[in-house]
mmCIF file of C-alpha atoms in Angstrom:
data_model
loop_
_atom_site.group_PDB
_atom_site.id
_atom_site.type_symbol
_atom_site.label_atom_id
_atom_site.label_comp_id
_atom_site.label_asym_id
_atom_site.label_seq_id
_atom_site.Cartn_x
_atom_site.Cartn_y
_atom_site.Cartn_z
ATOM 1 C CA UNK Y 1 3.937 77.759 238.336
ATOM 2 C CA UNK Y 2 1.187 76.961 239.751
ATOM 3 C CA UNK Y 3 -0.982 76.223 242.920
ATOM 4 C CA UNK Y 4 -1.282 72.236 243.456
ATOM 5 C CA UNK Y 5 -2.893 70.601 245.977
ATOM 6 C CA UNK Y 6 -1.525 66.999 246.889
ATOM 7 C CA UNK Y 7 -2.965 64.265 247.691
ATOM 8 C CA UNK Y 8 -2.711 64.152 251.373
ATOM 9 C CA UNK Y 9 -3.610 68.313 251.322
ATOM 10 C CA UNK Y 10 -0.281 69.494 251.529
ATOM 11 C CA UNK Y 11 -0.775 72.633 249.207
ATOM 12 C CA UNK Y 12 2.091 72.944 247.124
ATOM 13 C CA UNK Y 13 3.005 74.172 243.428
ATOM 14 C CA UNK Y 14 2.984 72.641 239.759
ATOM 15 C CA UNK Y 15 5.744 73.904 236.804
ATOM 16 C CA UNK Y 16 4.482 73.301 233.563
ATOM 17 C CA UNK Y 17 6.124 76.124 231.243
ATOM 18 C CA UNK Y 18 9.124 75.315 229.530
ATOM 19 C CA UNK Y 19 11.610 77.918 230.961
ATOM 20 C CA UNK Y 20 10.474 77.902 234.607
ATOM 21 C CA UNK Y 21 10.829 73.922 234.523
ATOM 22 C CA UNK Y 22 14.674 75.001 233.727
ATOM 23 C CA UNK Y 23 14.926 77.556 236.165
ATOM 24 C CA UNK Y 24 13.336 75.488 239.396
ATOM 25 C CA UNK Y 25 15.293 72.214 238.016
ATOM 26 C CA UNK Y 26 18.529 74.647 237.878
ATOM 27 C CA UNK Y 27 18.258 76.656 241.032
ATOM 28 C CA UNK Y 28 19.334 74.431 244.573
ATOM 29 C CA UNK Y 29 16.797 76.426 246.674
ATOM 30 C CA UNK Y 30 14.862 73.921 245.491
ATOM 31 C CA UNK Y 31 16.224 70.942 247.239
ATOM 32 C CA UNK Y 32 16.539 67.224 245.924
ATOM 33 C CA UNK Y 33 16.360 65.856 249.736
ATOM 34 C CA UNK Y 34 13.703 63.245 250.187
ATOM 35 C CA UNK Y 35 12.941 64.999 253.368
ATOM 36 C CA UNK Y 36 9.242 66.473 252.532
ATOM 37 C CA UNK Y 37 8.946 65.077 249.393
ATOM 38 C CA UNK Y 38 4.965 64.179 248.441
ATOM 39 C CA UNK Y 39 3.738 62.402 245.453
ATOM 40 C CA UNK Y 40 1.612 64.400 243.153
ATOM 41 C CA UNK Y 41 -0.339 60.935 242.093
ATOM 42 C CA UNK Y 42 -0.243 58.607 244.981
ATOM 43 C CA UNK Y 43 -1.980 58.475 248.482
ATOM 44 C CA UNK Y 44 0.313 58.659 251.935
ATOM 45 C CA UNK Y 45 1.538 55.420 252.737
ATOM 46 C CA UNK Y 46 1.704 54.055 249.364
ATOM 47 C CA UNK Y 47 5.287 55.285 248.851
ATOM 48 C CA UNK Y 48 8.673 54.257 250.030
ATOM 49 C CA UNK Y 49 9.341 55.715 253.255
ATOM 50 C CA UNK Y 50 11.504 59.048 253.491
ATOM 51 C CA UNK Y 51 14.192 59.998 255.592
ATOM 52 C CA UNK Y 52 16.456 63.175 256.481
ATOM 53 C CA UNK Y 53 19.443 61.077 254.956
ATOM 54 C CA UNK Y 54 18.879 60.077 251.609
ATOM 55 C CA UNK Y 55 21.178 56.034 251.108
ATOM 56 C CA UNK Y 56 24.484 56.693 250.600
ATOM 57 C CA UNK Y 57 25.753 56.447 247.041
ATOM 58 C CA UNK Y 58 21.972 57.935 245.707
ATOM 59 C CA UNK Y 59 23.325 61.050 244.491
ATOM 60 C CA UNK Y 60 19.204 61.988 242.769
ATOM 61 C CA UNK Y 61 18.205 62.065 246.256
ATOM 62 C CA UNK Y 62 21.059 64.514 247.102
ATOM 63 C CA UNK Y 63 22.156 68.578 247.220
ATOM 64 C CA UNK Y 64 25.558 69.916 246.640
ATOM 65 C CA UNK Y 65 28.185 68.960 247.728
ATOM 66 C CA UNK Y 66 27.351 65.531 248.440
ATOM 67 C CA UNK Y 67 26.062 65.556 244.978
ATOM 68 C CA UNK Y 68 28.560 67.161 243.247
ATOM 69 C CA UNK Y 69 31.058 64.609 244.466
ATOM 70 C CA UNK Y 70 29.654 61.719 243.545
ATOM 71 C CA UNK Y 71 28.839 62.937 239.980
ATOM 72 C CA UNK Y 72 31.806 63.898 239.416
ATOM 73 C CA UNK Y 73 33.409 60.236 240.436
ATOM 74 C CA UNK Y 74 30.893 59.169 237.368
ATOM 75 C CA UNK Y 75 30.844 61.479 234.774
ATOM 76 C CA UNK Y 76 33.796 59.952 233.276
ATOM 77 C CA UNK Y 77 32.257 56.847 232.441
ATOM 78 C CA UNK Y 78 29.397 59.157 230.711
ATOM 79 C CA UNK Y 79 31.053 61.328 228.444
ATOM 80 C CA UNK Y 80 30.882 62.045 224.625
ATOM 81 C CA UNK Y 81 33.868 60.549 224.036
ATOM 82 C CA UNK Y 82 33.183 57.425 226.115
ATOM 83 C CA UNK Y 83 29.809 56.994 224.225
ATOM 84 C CA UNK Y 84 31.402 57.318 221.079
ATOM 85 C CA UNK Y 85 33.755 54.288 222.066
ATOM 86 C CA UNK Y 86 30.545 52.118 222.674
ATOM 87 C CA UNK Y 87 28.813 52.783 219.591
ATOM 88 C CA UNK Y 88 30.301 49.400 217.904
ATOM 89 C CA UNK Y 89 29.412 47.205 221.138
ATOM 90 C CA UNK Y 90 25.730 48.811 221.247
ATOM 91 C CA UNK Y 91 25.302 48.540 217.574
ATOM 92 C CA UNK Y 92 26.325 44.589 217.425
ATOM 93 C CA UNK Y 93 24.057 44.079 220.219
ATOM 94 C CA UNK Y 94 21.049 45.563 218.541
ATOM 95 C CA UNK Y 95 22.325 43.762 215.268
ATOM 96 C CA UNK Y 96 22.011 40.353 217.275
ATOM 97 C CA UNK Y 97 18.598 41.246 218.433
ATOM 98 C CA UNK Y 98 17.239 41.703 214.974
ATOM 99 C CA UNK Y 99 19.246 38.619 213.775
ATOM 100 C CA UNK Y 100 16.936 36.738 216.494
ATOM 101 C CA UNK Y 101 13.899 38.681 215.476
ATOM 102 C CA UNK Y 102 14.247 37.622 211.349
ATOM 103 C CA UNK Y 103 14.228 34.187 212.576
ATOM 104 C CA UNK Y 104 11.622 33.864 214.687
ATOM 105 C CA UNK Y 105 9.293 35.467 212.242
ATOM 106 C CA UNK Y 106 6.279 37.782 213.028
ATOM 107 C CA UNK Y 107 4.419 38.993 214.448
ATOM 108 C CA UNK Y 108 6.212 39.724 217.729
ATOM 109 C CA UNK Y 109 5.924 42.108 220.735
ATOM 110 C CA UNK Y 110 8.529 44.536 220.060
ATOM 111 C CA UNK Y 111 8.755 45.486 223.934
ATOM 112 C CA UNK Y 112 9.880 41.957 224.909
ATOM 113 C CA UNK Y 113 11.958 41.204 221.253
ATOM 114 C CA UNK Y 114 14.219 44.576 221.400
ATOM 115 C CA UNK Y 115 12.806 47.575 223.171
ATOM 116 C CA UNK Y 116 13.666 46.234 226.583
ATOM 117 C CA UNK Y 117 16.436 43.566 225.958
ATOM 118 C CA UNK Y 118 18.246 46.886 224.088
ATOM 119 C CA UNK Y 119 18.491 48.952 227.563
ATOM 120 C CA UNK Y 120 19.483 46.052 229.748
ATOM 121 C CA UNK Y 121 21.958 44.608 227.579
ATOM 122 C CA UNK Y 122 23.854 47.384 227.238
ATOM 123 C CA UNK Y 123 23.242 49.003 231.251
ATOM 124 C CA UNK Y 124 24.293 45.021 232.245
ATOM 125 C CA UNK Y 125 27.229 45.556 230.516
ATOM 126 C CA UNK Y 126 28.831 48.699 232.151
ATOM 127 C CA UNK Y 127 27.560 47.696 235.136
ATOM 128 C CA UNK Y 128 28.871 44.183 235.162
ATOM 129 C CA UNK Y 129 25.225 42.699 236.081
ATOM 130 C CA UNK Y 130 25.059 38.998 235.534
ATOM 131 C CA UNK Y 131 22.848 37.492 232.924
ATOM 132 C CA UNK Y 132 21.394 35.200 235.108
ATOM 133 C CA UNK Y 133 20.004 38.254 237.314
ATOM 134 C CA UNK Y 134 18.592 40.542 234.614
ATOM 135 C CA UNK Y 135 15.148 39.296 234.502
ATOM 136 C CA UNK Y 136 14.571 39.413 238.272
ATOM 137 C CA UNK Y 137 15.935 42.737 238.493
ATOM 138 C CA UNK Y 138 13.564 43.999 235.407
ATOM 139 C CA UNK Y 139 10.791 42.790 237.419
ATOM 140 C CA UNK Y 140 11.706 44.209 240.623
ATOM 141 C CA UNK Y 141 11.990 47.777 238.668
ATOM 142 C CA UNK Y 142 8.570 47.538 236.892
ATOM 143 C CA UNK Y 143 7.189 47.364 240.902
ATOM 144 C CA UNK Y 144 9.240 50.542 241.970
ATOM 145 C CA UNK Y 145 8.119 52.356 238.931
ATOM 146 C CA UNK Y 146 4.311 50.884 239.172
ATOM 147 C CA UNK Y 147 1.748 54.054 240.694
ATOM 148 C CA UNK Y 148 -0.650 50.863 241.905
ATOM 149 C CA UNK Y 149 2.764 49.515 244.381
ATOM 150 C CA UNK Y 150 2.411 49.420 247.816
ATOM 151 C CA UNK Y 151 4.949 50.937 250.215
ATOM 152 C CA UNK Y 152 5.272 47.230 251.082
ATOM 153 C CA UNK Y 153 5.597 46.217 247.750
ATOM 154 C CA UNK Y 154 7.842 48.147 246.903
ATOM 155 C CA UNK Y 155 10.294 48.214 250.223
ATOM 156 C CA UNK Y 156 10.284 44.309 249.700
ATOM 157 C CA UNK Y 157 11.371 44.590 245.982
ATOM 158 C CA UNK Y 158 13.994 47.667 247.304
ATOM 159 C CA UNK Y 159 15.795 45.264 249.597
ATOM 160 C CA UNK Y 160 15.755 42.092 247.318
ATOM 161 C CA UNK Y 161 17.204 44.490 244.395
ATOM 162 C CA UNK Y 162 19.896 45.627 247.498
ATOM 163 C CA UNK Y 163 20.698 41.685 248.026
ATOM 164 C CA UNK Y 164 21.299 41.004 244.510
ATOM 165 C CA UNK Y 165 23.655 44.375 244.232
ATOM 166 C CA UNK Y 166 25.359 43.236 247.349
ATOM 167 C CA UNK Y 167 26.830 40.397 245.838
ATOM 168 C CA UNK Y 168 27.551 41.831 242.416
ATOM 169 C CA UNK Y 169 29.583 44.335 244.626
ATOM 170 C CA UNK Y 170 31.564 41.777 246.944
ATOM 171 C CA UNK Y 171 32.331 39.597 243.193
ATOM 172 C CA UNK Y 172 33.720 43.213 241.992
ATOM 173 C CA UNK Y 173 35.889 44.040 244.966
ATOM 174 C CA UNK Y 174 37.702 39.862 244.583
ATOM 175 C CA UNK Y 175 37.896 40.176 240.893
ATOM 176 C CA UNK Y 176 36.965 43.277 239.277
ATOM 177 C CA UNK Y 177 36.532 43.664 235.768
ATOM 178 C CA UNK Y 178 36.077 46.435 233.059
ATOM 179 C CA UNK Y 179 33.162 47.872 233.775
ATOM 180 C CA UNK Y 180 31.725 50.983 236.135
ATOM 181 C CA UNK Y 181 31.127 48.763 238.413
ATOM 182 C CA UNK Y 182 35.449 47.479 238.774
ATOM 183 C CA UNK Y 183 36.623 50.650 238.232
ATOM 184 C CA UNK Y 184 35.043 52.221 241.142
ATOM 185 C CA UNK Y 185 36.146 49.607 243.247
ATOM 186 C CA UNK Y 186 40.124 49.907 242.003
ATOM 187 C CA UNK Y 187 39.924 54.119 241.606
ATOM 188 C CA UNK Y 188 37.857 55.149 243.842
ATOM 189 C CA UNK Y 189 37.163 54.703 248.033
ATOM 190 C CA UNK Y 190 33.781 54.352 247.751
ATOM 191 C CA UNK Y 191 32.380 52.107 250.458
ATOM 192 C CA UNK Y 192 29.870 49.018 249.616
ATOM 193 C CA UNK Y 193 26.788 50.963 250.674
ATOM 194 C CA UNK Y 194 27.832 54.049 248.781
ATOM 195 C CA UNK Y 195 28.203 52.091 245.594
ATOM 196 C CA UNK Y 196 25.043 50.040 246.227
ATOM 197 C CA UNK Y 197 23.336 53.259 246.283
ATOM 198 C CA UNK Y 198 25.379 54.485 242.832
ATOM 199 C CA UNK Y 199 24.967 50.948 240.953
ATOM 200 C CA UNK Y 200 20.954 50.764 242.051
ATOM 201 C CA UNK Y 201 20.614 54.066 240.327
ATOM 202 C CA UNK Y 202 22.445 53.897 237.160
ATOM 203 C CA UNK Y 203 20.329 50.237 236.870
ATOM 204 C CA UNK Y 204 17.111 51.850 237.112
ATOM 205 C CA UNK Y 205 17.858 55.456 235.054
ATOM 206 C CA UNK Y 206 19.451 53.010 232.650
ATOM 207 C CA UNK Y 207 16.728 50.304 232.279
ATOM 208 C CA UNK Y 208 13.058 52.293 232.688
ATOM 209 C CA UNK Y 209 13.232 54.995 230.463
ATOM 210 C CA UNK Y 210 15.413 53.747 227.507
ATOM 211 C CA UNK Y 211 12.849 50.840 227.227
ATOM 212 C CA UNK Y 212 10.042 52.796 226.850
ATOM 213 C CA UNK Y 213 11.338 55.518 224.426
ATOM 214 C CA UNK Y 214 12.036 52.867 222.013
ATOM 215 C CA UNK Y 215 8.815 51.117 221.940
ATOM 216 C CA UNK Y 216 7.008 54.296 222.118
ATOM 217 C CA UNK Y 217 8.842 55.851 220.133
ATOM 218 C CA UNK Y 218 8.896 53.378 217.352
ATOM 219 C CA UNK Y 219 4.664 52.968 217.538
ATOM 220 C CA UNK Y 220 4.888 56.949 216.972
ATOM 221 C CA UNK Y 221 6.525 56.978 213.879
ATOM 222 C CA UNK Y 222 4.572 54.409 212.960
ATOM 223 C CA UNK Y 223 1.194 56.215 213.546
ATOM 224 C CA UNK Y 224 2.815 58.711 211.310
ATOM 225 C CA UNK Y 225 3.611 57.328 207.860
ATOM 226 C CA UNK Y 226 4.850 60.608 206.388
ATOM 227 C CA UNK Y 227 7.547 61.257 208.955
ATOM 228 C CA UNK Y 228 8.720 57.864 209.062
ATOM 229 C CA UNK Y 229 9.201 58.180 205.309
ATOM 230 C CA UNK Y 230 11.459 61.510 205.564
ATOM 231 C CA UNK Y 231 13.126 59.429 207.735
ATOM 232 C CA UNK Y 232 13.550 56.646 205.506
ATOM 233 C CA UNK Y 233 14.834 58.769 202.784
ATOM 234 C CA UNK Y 234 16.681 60.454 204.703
ATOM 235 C CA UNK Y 235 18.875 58.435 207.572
ATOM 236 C CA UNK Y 236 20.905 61.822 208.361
ATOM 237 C CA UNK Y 237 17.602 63.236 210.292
ATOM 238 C CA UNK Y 238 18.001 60.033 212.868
ATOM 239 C CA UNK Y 239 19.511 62.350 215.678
ATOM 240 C CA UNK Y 240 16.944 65.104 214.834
ATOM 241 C CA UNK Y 241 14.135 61.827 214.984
ATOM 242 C CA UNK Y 242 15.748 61.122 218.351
ATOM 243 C CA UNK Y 243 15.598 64.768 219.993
ATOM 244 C CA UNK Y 244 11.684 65.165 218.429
ATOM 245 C CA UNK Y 245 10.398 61.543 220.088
ATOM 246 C CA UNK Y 246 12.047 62.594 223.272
ATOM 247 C CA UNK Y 247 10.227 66.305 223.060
ATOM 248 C CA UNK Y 248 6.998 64.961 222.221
ATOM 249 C CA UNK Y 249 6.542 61.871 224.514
ATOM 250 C CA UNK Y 250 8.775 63.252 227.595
ATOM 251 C CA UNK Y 251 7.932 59.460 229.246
ATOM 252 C CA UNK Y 252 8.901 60.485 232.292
ATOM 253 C CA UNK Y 253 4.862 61.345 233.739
ATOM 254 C CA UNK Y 254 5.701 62.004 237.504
ATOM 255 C CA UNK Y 255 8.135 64.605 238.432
ATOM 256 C CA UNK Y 256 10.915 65.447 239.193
ATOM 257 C CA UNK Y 257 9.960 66.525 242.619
ATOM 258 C CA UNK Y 258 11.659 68.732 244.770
ATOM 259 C CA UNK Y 259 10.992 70.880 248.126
ATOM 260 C CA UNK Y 260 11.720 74.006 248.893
ATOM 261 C CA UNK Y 261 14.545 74.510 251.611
ATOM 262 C CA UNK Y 262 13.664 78.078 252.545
ATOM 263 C CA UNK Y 263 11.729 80.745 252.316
ATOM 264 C CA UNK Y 264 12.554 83.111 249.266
ATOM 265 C CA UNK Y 265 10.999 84.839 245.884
ATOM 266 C CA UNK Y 266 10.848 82.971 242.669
ATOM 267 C CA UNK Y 267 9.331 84.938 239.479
ATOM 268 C CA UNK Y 268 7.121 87.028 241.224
ATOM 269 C CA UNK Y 269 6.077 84.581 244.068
ATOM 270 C CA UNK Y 270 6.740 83.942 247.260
ATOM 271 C CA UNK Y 271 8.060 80.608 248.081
ATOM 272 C CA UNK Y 272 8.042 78.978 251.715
ATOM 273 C CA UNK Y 273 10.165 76.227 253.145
ATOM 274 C CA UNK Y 274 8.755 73.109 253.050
ATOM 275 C CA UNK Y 275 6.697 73.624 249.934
ATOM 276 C CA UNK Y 276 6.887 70.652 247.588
ATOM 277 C CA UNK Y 277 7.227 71.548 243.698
ATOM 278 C CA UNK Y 278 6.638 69.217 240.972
ATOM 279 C CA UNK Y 279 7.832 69.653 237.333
ATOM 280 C CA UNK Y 280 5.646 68.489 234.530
ATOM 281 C CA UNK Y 281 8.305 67.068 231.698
ATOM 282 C CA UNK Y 282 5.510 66.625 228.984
ATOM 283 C CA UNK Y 283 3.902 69.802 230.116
ATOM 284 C CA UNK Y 284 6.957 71.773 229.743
ATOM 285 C CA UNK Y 285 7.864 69.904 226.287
ATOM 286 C CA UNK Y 286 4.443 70.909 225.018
ATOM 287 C CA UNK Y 287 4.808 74.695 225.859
ATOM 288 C CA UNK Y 288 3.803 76.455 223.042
ATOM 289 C CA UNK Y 289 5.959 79.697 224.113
ATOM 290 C CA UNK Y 290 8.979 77.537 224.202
ATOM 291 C CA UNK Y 291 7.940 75.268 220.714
ATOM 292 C CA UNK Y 292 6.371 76.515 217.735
ATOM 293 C CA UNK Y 293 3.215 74.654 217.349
ATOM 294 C CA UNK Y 294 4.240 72.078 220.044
ATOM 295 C CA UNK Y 295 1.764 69.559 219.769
ATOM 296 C CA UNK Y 296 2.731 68.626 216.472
ATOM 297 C CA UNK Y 297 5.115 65.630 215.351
ATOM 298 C CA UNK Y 298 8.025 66.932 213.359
ATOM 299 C CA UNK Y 299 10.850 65.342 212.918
ATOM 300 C CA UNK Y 300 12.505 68.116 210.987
ATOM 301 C CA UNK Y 301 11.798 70.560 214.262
ATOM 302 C CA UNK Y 302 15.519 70.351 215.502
ATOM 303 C CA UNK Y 303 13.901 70.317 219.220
ATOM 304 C CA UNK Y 304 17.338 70.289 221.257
ATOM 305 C CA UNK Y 305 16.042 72.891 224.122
ATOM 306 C CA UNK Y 306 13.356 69.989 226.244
ATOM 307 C CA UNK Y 307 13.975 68.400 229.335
ATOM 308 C CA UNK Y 308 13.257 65.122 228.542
ATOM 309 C CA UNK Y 309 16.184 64.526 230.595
ATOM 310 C CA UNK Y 310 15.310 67.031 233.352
ATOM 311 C CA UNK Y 311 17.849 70.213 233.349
ATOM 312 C CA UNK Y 312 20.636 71.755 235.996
ATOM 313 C CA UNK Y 313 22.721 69.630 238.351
ATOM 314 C CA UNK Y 314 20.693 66.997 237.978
ATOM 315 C CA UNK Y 315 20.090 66.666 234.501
ATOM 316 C CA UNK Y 316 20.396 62.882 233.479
ATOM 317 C CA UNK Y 317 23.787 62.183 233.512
ATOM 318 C CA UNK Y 318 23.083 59.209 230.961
ATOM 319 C CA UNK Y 319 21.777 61.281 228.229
ATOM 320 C CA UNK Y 320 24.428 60.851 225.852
ATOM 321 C CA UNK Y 321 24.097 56.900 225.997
ATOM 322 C CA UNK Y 322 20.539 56.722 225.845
ATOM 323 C CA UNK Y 323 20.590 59.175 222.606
ATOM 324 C CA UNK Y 324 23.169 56.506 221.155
ATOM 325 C CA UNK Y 325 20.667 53.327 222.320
ATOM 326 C CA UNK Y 326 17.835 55.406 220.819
ATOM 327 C CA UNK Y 327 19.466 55.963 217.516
ATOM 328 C CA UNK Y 328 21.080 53.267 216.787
ATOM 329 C CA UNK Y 329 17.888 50.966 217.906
ATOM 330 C CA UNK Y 330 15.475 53.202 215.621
ATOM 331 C CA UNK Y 331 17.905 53.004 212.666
ATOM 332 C CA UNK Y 332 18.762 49.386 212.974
ATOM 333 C CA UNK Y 333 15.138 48.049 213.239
ATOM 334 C CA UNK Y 334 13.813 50.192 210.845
ATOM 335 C CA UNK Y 335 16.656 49.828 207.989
ATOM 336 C CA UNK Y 336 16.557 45.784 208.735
ATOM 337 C CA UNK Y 337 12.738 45.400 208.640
ATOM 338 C CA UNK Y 338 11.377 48.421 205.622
ATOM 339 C CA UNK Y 339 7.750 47.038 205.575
ATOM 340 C CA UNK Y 340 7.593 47.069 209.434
ATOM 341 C CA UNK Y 341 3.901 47.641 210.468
ATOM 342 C CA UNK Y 342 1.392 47.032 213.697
ATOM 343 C CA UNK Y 343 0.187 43.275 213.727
ATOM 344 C CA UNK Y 344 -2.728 44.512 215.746
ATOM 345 C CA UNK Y 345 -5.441 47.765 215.416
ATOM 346 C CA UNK Y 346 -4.053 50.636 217.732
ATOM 347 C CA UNK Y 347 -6.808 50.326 219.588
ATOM 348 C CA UNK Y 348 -5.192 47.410 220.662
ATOM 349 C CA UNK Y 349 -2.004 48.647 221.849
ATOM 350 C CA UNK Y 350 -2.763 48.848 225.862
ATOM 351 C CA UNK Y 351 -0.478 51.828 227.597
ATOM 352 C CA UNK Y 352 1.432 51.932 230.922
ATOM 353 C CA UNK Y 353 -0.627 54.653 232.616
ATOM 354 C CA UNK Y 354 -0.286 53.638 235.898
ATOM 355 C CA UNK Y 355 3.688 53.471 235.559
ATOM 356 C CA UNK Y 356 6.147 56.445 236.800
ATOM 357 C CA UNK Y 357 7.332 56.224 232.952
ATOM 358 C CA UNK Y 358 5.044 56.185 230.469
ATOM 359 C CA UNK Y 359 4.984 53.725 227.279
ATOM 360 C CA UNK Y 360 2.946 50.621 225.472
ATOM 361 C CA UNK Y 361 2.673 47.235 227.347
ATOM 362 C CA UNK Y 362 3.325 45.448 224.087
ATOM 363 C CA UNK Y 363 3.955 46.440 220.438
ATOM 364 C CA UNK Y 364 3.011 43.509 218.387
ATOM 365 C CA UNK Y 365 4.777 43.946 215.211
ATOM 366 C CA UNK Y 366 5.626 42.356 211.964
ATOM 367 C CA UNK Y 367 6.790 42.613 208.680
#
């Protein structure tokens, strides 16, 4: 942990070794509130505007218990168990993506063929979100997720992606159906802001990163022949594949972010109230003290101790879903298409470095 200074001078601190990451991200002195919070990469007034009172229903912006109770209203929908169930449903999705690729032929860009579709098929299923809304809402993300948005841009794409939510929850409430999305209306006494607040955040965690971990990842093992061959030979080191992408890209660039809600002493150091903390992912997944020779791509490493998906109470409650996305979408292209290869030089392949999450704009492919 160290000494950061932000862009509008507040002085605050930066985490990038592997087991203080898990002990700020697991210890609630460290507060979640959006009271406070600064952006380590962006200039005031370029951010969404913060309040004492984070939206009801946006348990990331929240401490116990507020927290607490609304993850534990989800974490049903989230477990093992209820992942395992979904495996057929995700796997005929991805199998109907491919179908669609083989016939259109390459090359194609692998982002807008399967990375993305992947994610937002399978989030606009549990969520119930209509077809007819899922391209608007992927552009509305891409601007809350952008580092060059305005405030403005991205209060204006907020609210529209509120609208649209709005009426997916007054359809759910007259006629709700199987997904998340019904159930909490029928079992639960959530009101309509509270699950505005829950559905815009399970959209977004379930969209952004999935997306880019599978484009990413797939150009990875593609810049490395000789692991994507063990893999090949080998389709039993998928999950280890899975855990070793998410280690070594960590596409999550920007946080998570918290503030300190009192004064106290953390590893040696003293800590005031009000200080804002950010936690470097990628650092933390490239500390050599917590990986043997870190930098390195190994899909035999069995990395199962990063934070890719953050750590403590707020540890990505999705993580179990995305793992199944990420395997079965690795597996399935790369079984279906065995001569897959860039269409394009890598020097080609342009990079979202001015994104929250990090990826490739496009991955033309063929094979």
């Amino acid at each position: 942990m160290t000494p950061l200074r932000y862009p509008d001078g507040h002085v605050g601190r930066l985490v990038t070794g592997l087991e203080t990451a898990r002990a700020v991200l697991g210890d609630t002195r460290f507060s979640s509130l959006p009271t406070g919070k600064r952006s380590p990469v962006k200039v005031p007034g370029s951010e969404l505007s913060t309040d004492a009172h984070p939206q009801q229903g946006m348990f990331v912006n929240m401490d116990p218990p507020e927290h607490t109770r609304y993850r534990r209203l989800l974490s049903k929908h989230f477990t093992i168990r209820r992942v395992r169930e979904l495996r057929p449903v995700v796997q005929q999705m991805a199998d109907r993506l491919l179908d669609e690729m083989e016939r259109a032929g390459g090359p194609v860009d692998l982002v807008q063929a399967f990375a993305k579709p992947l994610p937002t098929l399978v989030t606009s299923e549990l969520l119930g979100l209509p077809e007819a809304d899922r391209a608007e809402f992927g552009r509305h993300v891409d601007v809350l997720f952008s580092l060059s948005s305005s405030g403005e841009e991205m209060q204006e794409s907020m609210t529209i992606l509120g609208g649209m939510l709005d009426a997916l929850i007054t359809a759910a409430r007259k006629d709700p159906g199987p997904d998340i999305l019904g159930r909490l209306t029928v079992e639960t006494e959530l009101t309509d802001e509270e699950l505005l607040g829950i559905t815009i955040v399970l959209l977004i965690a379930g969209l952004e990163t999935t997306t880019n971990m599978l484009a990413l990842g797939t150009y990875t093992l593609l810049r490395h022949p000789e692991q994507l061959a063990a893999l090949r030979a080998d389709w039993s080191l998928t999950d280890d594949a899975v855990e070793e992408l998410l280690r070594y890209l960590s596409v999550v660039q920007v946080g998570p972010i918290r503030v300190a809600a009192e004064d106290f002493e953390f590893q040696g150091q003293s800590i005031r109230k009000g200080e804002v903390v950010t936690v470097s992912l990628p650092a933390a997944n490239r500390d050599p003290l917590g990986f043997d020779d870190p930098d390195t791509f190994d899909i035999r490493r069995g990395a199962t101790r990063h934070v890719a998906f953050g750590s403590g109470p707020h540890q990505c409650m999705g993580h179990h879903l995305a793992r199944l996305e990420l395997a079965i979408g690795y597996e399935s292209l790369l079984r279906r298409f065995p001569g897959l290869e860039l269409a394009v030089p890598p020097e080609e392949i342009g990079t979202r470095e001015m994104m929250v999450t990090y990826g490739v704009l496009g991955l033309p492919v063929r094979w």
